[in-house]
Tab-separated table of C-alpha atoms and ligand atoms in Angstrom:
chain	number	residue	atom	x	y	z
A	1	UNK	CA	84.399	-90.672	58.443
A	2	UNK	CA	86.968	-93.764	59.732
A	3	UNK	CA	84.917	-96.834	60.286
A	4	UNK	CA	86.174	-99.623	62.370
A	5	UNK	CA	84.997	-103.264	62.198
A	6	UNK	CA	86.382	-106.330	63.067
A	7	UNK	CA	85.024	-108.201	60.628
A	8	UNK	CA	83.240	-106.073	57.577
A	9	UNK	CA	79.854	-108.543	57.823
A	10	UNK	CA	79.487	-112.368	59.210
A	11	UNK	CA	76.077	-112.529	56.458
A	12	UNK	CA	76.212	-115.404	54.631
A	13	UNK	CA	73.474	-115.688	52.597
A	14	UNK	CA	69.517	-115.490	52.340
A	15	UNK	CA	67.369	-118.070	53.416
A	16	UNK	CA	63.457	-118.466	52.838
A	17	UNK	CA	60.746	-118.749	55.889
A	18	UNK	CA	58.908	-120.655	53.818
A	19	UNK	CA	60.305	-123.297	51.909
A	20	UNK	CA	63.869	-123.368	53.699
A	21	UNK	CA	65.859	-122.320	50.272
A	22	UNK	CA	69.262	-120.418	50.559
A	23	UNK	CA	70.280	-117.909	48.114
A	24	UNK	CA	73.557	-115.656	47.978
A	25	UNK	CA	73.439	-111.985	49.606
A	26	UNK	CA	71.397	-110.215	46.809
A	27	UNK	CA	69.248	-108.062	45.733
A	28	UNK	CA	65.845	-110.515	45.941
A	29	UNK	CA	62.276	-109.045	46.984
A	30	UNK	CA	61.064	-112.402	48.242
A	31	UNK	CA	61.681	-116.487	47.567
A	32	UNK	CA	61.801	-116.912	44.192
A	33	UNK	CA	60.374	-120.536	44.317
A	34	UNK	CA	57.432	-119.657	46.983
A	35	UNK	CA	57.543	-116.031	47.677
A	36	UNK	CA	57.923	-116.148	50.766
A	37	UNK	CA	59.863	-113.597	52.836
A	38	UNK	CA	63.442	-114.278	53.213
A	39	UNK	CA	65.653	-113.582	56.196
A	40	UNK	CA	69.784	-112.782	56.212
A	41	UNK	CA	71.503	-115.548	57.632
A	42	UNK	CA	75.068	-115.213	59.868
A	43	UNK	CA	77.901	-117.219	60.702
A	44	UNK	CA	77.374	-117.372	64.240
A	45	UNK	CA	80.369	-118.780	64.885
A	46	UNK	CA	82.542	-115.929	63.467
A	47	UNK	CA	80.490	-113.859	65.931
A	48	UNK	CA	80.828	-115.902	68.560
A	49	UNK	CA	84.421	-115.064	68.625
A	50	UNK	CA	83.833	-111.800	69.164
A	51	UNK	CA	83.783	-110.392	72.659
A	52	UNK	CA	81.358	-107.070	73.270
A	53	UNK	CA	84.701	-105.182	74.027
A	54	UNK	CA	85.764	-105.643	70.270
A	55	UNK	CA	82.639	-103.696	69.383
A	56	UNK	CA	83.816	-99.825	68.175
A	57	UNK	CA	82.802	-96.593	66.961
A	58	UNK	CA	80.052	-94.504	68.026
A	59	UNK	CA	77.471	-95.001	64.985
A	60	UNK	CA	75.034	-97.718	63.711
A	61	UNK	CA	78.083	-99.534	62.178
A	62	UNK	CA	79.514	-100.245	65.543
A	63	UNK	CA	77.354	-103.446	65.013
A	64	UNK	CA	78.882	-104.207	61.471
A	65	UNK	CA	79.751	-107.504	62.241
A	66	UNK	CA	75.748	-108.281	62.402
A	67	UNK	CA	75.036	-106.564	60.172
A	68	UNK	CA	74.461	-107.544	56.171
A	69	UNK	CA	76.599	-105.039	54.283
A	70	UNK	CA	80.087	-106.187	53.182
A	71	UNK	CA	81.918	-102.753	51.855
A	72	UNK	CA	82.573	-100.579	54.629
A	73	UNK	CA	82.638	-98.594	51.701
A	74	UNK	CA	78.898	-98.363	51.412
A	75	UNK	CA	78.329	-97.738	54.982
A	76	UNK	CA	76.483	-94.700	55.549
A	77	UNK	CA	75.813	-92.404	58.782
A	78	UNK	CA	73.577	-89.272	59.655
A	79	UNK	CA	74.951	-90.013	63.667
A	80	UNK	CA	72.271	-92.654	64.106
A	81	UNK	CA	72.420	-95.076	66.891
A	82	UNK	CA	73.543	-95.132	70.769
A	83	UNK	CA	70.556	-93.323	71.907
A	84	UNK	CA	69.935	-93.404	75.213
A	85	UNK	CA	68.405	-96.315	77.407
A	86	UNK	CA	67.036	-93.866	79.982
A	87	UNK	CA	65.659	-95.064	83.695
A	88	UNK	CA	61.913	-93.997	84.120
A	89	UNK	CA	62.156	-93.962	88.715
A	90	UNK	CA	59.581	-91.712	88.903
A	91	UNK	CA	57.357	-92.977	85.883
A	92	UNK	CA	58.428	-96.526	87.491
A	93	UNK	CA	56.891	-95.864	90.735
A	94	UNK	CA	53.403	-94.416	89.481
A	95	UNK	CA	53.156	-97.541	88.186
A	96	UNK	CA	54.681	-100.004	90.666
A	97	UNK	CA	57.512	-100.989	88.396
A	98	UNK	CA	60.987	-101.292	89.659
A	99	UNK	CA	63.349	-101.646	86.815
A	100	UNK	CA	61.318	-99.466	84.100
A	101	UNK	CA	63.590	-98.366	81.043
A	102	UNK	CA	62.692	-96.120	78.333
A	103	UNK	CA	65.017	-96.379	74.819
A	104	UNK	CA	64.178	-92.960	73.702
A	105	UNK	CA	64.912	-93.313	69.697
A	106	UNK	CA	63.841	-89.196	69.239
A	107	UNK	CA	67.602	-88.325	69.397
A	108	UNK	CA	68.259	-90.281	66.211
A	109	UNK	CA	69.068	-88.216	62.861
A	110	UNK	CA	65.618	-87.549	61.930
A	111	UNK	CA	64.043	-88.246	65.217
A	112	UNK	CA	62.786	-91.258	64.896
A	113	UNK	CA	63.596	-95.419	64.891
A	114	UNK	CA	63.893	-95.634	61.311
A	115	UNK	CA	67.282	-93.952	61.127
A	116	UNK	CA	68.624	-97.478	61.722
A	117	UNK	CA	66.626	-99.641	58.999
A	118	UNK	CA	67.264	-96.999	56.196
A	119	UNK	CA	70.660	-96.869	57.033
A	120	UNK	CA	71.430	-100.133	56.148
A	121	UNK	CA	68.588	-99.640	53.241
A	122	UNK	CA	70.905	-96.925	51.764
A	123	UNK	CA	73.957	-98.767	52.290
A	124	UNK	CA	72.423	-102.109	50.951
A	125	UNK	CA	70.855	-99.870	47.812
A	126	UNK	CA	74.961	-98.472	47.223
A	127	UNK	CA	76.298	-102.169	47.515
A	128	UNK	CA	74.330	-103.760	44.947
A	129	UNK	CA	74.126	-100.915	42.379
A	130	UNK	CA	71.512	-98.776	42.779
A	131	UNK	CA	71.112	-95.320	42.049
A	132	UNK	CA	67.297	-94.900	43.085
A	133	UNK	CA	65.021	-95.663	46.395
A	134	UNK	CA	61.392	-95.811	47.048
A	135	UNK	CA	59.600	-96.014	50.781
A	136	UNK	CA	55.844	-95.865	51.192
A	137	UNK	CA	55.032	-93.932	54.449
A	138	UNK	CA	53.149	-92.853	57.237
A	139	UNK	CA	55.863	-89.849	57.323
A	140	UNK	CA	58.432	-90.870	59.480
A	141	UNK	CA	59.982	-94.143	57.365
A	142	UNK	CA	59.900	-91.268	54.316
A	143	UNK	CA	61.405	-88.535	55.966
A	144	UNK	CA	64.391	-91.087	56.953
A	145	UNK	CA	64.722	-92.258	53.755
A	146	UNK	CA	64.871	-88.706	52.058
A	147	UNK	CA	67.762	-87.660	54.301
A	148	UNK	CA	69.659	-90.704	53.798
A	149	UNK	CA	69.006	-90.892	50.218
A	150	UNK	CA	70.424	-87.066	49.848
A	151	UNK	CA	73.415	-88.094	52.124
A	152	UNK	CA	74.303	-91.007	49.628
A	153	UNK	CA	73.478	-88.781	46.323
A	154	UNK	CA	70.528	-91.448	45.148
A	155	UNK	CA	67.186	-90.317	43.912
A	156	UNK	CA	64.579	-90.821	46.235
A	157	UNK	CA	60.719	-91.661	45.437
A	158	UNK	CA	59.065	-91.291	48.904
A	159	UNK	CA	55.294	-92.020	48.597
A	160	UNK	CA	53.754	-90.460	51.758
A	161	UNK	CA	50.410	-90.220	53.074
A	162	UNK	CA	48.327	-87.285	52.985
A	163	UNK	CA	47.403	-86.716	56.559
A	164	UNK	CA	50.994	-86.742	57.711
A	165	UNK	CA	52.226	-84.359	60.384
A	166	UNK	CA	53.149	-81.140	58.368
A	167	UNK	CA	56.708	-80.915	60.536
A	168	UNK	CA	57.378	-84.528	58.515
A	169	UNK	CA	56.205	-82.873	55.300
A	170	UNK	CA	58.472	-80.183	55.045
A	171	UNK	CA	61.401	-82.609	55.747
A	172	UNK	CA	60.529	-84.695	53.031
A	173	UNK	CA	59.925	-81.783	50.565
A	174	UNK	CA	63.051	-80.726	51.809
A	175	UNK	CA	65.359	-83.935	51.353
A	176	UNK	CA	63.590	-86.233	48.781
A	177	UNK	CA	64.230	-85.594	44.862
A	178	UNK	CA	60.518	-86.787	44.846
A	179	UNK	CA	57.690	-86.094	47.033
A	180	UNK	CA	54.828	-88.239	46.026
A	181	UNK	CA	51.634	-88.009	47.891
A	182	UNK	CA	48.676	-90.200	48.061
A	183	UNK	CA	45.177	-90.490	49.261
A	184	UNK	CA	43.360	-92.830	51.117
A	185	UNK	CA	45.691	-95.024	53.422
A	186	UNK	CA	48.833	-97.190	53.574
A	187	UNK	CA	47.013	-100.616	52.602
A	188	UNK	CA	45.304	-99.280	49.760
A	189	UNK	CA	48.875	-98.043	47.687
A	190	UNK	CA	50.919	-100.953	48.867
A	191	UNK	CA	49.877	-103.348	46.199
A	192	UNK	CA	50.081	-101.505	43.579
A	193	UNK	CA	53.718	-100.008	44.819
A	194	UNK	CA	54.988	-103.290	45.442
A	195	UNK	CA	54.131	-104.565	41.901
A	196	UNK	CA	55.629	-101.298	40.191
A	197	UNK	CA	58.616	-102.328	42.832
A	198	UNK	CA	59.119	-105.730	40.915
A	199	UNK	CA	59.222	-103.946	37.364
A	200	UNK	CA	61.721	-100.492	37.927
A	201	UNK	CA	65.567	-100.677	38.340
A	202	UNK	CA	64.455	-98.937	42.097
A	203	UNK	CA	66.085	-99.895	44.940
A	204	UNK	CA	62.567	-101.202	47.782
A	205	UNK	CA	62.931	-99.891	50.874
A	206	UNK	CA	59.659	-100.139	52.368
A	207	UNK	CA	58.726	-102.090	55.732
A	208	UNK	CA	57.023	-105.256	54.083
A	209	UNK	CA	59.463	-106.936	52.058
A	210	UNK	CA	62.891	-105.263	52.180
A	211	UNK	CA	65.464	-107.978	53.817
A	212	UNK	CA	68.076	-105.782	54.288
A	213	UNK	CA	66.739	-102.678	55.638
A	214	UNK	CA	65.190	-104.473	58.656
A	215	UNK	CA	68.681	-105.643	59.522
A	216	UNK	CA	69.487	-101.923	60.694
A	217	UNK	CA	67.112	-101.926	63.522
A	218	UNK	CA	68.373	-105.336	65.528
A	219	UNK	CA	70.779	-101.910	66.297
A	220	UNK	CA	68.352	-101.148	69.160
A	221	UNK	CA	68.768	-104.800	70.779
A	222	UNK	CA	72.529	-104.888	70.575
A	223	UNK	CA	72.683	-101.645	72.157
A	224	UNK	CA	69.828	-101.932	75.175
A	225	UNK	CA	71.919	-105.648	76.025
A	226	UNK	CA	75.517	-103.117	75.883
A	227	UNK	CA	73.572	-100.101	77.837
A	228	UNK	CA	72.235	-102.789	80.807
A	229	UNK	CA	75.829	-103.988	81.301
A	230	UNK	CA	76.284	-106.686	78.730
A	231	UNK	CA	72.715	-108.147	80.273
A	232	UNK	CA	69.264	-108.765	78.054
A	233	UNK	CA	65.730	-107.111	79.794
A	234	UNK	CA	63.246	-109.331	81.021
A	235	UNK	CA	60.397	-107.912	78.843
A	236	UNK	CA	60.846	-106.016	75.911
A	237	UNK	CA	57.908	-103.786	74.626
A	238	UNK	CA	57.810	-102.437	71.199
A	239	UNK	CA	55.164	-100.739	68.239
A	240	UNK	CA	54.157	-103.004	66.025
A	241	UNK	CA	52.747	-101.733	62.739
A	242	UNK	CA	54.447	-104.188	60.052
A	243	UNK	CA	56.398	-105.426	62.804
A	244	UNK	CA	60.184	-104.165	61.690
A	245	UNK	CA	61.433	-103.370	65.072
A	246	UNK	CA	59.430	-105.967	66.996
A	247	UNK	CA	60.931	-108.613	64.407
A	248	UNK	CA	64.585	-107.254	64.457
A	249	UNK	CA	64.774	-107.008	68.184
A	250	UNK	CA	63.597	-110.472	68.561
A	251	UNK	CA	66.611	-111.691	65.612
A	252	UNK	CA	69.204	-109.607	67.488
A	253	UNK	CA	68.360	-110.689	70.861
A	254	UNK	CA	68.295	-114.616	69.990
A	255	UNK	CA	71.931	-113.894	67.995
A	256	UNK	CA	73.081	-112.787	71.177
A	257	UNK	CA	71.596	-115.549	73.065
A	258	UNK	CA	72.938	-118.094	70.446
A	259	UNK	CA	76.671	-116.922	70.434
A	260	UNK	CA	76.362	-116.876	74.036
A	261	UNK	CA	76.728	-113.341	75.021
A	262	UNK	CA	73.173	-112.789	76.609
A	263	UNK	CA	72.019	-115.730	79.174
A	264	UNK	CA	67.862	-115.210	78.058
A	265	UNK	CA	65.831	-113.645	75.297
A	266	UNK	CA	63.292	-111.392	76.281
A	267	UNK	CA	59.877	-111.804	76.711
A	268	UNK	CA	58.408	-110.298	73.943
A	269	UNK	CA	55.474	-107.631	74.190
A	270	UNK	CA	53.901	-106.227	71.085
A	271	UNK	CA	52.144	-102.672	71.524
A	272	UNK	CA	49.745	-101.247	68.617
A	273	UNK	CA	47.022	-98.560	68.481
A	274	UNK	CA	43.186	-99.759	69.044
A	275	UNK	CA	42.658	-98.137	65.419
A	276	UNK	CA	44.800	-100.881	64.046
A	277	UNK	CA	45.531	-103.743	66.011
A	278	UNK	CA	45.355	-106.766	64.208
A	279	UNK	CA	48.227	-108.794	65.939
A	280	UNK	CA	46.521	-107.846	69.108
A	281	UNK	CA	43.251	-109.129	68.466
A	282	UNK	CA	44.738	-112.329	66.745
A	283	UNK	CA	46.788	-113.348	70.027
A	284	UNK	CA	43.881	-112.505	72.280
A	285	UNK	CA	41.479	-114.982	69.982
A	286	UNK	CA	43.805	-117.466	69.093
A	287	UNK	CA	43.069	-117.558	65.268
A	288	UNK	CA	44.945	-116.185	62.170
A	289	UNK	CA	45.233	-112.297	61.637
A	290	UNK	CA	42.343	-110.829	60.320
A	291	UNK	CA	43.042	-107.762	57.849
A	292	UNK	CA	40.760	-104.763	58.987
A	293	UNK	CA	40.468	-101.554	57.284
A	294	UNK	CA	41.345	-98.713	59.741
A	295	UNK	CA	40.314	-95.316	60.727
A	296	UNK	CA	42.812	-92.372	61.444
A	297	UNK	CA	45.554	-92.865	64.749
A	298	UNK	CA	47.142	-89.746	65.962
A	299	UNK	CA	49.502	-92.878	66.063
A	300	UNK	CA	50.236	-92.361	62.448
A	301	UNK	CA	53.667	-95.041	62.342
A	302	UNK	CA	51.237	-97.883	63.613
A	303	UNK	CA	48.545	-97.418	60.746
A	304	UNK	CA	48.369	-100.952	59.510
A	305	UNK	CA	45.624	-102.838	59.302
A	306	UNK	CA	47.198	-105.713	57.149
A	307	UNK	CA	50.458	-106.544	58.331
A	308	UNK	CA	50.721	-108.936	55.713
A	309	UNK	CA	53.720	-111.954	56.286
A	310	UNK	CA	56.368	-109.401	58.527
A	311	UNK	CA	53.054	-109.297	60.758
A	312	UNK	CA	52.503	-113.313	60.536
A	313	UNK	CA	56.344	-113.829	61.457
A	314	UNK	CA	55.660	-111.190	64.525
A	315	UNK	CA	52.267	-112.937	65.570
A	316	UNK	CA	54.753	-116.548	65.637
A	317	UNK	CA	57.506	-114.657	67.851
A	318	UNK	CA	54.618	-113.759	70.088
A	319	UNK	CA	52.732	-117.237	70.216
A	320	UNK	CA	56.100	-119.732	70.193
A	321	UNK	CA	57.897	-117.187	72.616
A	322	UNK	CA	54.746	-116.654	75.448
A	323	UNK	CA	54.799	-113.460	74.460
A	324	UNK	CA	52.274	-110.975	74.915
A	325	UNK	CA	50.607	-107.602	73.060
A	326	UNK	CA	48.113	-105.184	74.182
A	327	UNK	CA	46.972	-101.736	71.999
A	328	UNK	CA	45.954	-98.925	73.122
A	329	UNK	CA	43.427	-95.720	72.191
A	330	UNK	CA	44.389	-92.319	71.125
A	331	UNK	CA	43.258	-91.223	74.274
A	332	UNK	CA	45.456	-93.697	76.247
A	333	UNK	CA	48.300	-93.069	74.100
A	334	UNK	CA	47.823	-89.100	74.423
A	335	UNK	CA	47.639	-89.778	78.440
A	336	UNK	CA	50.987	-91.636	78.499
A	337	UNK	CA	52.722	-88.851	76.423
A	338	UNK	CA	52.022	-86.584	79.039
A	339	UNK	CA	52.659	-88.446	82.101
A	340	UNK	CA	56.322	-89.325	80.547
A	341	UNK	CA	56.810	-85.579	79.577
A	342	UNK	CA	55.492	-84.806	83.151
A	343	UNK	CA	57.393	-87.636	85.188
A	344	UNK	CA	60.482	-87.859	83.309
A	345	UNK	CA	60.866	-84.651	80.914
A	346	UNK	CA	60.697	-86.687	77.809
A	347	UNK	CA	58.774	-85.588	74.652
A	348	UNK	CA	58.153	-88.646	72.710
A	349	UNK	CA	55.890	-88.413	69.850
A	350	UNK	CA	52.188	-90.313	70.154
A	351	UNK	CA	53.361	-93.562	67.486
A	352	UNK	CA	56.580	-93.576	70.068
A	353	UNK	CA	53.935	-93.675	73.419
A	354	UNK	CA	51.855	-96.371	72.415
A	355	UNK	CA	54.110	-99.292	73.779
A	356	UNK	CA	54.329	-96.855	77.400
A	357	UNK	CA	50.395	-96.973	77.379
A	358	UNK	CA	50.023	-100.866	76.147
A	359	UNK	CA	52.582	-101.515	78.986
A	360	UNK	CA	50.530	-99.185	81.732
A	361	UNK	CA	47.396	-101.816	80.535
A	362	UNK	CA	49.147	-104.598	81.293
A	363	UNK	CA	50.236	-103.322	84.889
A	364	UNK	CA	46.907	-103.089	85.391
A	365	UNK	CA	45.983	-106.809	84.175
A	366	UNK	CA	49.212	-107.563	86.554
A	367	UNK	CA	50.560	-109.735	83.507
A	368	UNK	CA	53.759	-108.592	84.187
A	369	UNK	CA	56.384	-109.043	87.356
A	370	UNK	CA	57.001	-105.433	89.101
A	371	UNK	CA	60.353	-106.521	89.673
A	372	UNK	CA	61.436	-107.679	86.061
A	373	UNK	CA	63.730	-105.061	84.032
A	374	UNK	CA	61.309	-103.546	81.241
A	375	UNK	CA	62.517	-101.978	78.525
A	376	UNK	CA	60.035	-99.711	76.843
A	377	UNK	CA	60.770	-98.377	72.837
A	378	UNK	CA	59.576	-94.694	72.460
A	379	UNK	CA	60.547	-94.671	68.525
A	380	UNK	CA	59.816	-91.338	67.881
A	381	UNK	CA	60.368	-87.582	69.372
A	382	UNK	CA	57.592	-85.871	69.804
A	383	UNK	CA	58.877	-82.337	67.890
A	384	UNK	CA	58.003	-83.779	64.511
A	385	UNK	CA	53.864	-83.957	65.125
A	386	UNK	CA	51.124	-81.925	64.909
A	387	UNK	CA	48.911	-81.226	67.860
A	388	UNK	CA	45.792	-78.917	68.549
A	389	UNK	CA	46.922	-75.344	69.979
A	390	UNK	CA	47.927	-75.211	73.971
A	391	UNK	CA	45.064	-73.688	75.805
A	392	UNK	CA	46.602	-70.885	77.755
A	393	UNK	CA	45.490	-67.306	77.939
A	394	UNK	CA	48.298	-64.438	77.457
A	395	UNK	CA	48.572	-61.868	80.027
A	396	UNK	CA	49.829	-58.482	80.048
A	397	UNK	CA	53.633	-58.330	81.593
A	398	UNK	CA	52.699	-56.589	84.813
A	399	UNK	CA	55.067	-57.063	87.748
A	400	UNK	CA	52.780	-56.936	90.554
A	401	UNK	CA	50.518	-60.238	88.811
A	402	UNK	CA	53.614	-61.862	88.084
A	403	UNK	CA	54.393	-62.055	91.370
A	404	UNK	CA	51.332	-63.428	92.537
A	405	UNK	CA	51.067	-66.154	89.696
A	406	UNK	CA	54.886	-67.194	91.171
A	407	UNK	CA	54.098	-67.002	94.752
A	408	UNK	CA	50.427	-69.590	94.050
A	409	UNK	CA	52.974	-71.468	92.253
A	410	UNK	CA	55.390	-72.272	95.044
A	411	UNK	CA	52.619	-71.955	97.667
A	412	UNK	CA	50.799	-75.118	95.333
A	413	UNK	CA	51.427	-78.855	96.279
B	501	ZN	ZN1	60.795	-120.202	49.496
């Protein structure tokens, strides 16, 4: 594969949230003098010479240029990226939106969001050495990281919950050189991962601490500012679990904004499931985020009940920015699956529906102007879960009932 780039990477460095130190673009888990989380810095004024037209190639790595990986050489590519940013009239008018969006991320690689934070995970992993990666997931961050790990020849460790959607399991088994699953849920491994992180020559490419792998996803800001004609939304509404995308589209759309290609930055809105909404509850009472143990989400990406410091840094976007969050049930989120498959003819899975039904709650609180351009994430497809069997009875192929069932049909409103 040719890539093209006008400048390989306009990183710099690391910097720390906390204490304000700077470090050079390694391989670092957190601050070494405060452990806090560090962030990739740019030279935003090599990037404000660029122009969107100098912007090529048809993959992730069209945005290499923001993105932290210096050898083209490591770049890596399943086909992620340039999904579509899909106009929802019908959905828009049920609920008395004019300028509703949908980015549907289900034609990614694996179906799913995370195609653009493990890509520059694997690529990131290549550049500084490594010949192993580890992910703890909910199923989809694993399954990503299994394909991308086989595509790049590394060993992959992919810890994976035990109640994930079997379609996910059998992609894992299938790509990852090691399948590890555990039970209970994701904030009951993830200390005891991240300290056996900090001892093994393992490249970490899970959600809470990994600098560079976040980078990948500003992809889907970069890309909804190109898709609107070189224009940022109004609102953007995204899952919030850790906070990965919700973080990275925030980073991406401020770059823009401060090499003066985008005139605003979104408002932010931050969607989670009712089984796990932390951020949610913390905006609503003004306080700090209160760590709750959860129950099980058919919204299996957003089951988090301690976002930890990515979650802090989200709840800060949200309360500096007038930004606003709302969750929603497994009911809710079921009911917005099927009035987008039923309005629109998109099957996006239930993690990638709860920002569609946090959004349909805030209609209904009228927190948000019908006439602003939304843009709505749906980060998954919905072919990789697991549902309850359709409820249909089989008939016998007989022409004469056919005919009838066709001619109610037509004859219905
Ligand atoms: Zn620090």
């Amino acid at each position: 594969m040719q890539w093209y780039t006008p400048v390989p990477t306009a990183a710099t460095g690391l910097s720390c949230r906390g204490c304000g130190g700077t470090y050079p673009r390694t391989y670092m888990l957190d601050c070494p003098a405060c452990h806090s989380l560090l962030q990739v810095e740019y030279d935003l004024e090599a990037l404000a010479a660029l122009r969107p037209g100098d912007l090529r190639g048809d993959t992730l790595w069209r945005y290499a240029p923001f993105l932290p990986i210096g050898d083209p050489r490591h770049f890596i590519s399943l086909g992620e990226g340039l999904t579509p940013l899909l106009r929802l009239p019908r959905l828009g008018q049920r609920l008395g939106l004019r300028h509703l969006y949908l980015k549907f991320e289900g034609t990614n690689p694996t179906g799913t969001v995370k195609d653009r934070s493990t890509a520059t995970a694997i690529a990131a992993a290549q550049e500084f050495g490594f010949n192993a990666v580890a992910v703890v997931s909910t199923g989809n961050a694993g399954s990503s990281i299994a394909a991308y790990g086989a595509r790049a020849g590394l060993k992959t460790f992919v810890f994976c919950y035990a109640r994930a959607a079997q379609p996910k399991m059998h992609h894992m088994a299938a790509c990852a050189s090691h399948l590890i699953l555990y039970r209970g849920g994701y904030d009951d491994l993830i200390r005891i991962y991240d300290r056996l992180m900090e001892e093994m020559p393992i490249f970490e490419a899970g959600a809470s601490r990994s600098t560079y792998k976040m980078e990948g996803k500003k992809t889907i800001a970069y890309e909804t500012f190109e898709q609107l004609g070189n224009q940022a939304p109004d609102y953007f509404v995204a899952p919030v679990a850790v906070g990965e995308t919700f973080i990275a589209a925030w980073r991406a759309f401020n770059e823009l904004f401060a090499i003066g290609w985008a005139g605003k930055v979104p408002t932010m809105v931050a969607a989670q499931s009712s089984e796990a909404n932390p951020i949610v509850e913390a905006l609503r009472d003004g306080g700090p985020i209160r760590p709750r143990p959860i129950g099980y989400t058919i919204a299996e990406g957003t089951a988090v009940g301690n976002p930890e410091r990515k979650g802090e840094w989200a709840l800060q976007i949200l309360r500096e920015g007038k930004g606003l969050a709302a969750d929603a049930s497994d009911p809710e989120v079921l009911e917005a699956q099927a009035l987008l498959a039923r309005t629109e003819g998109m099957w996006a899975g239930p993690t990638g529906c709860v920002p569609l039904a946090a959004l349909r709650k805030l209609v209904t609180q009228q927190a948000l102007d019908p006439d602003a351009v939304i843009v709505c994430v749906a980060s998954e497809s919905g072919l990789k879960g697991e549902y309850a069997p359709v409820e249909r009875e089989a008939i016998e192929p007989d022409e004469a009932h056919l005919r009838a069932i066709l001619r109610e049909g037509l004859a219905a409103g």
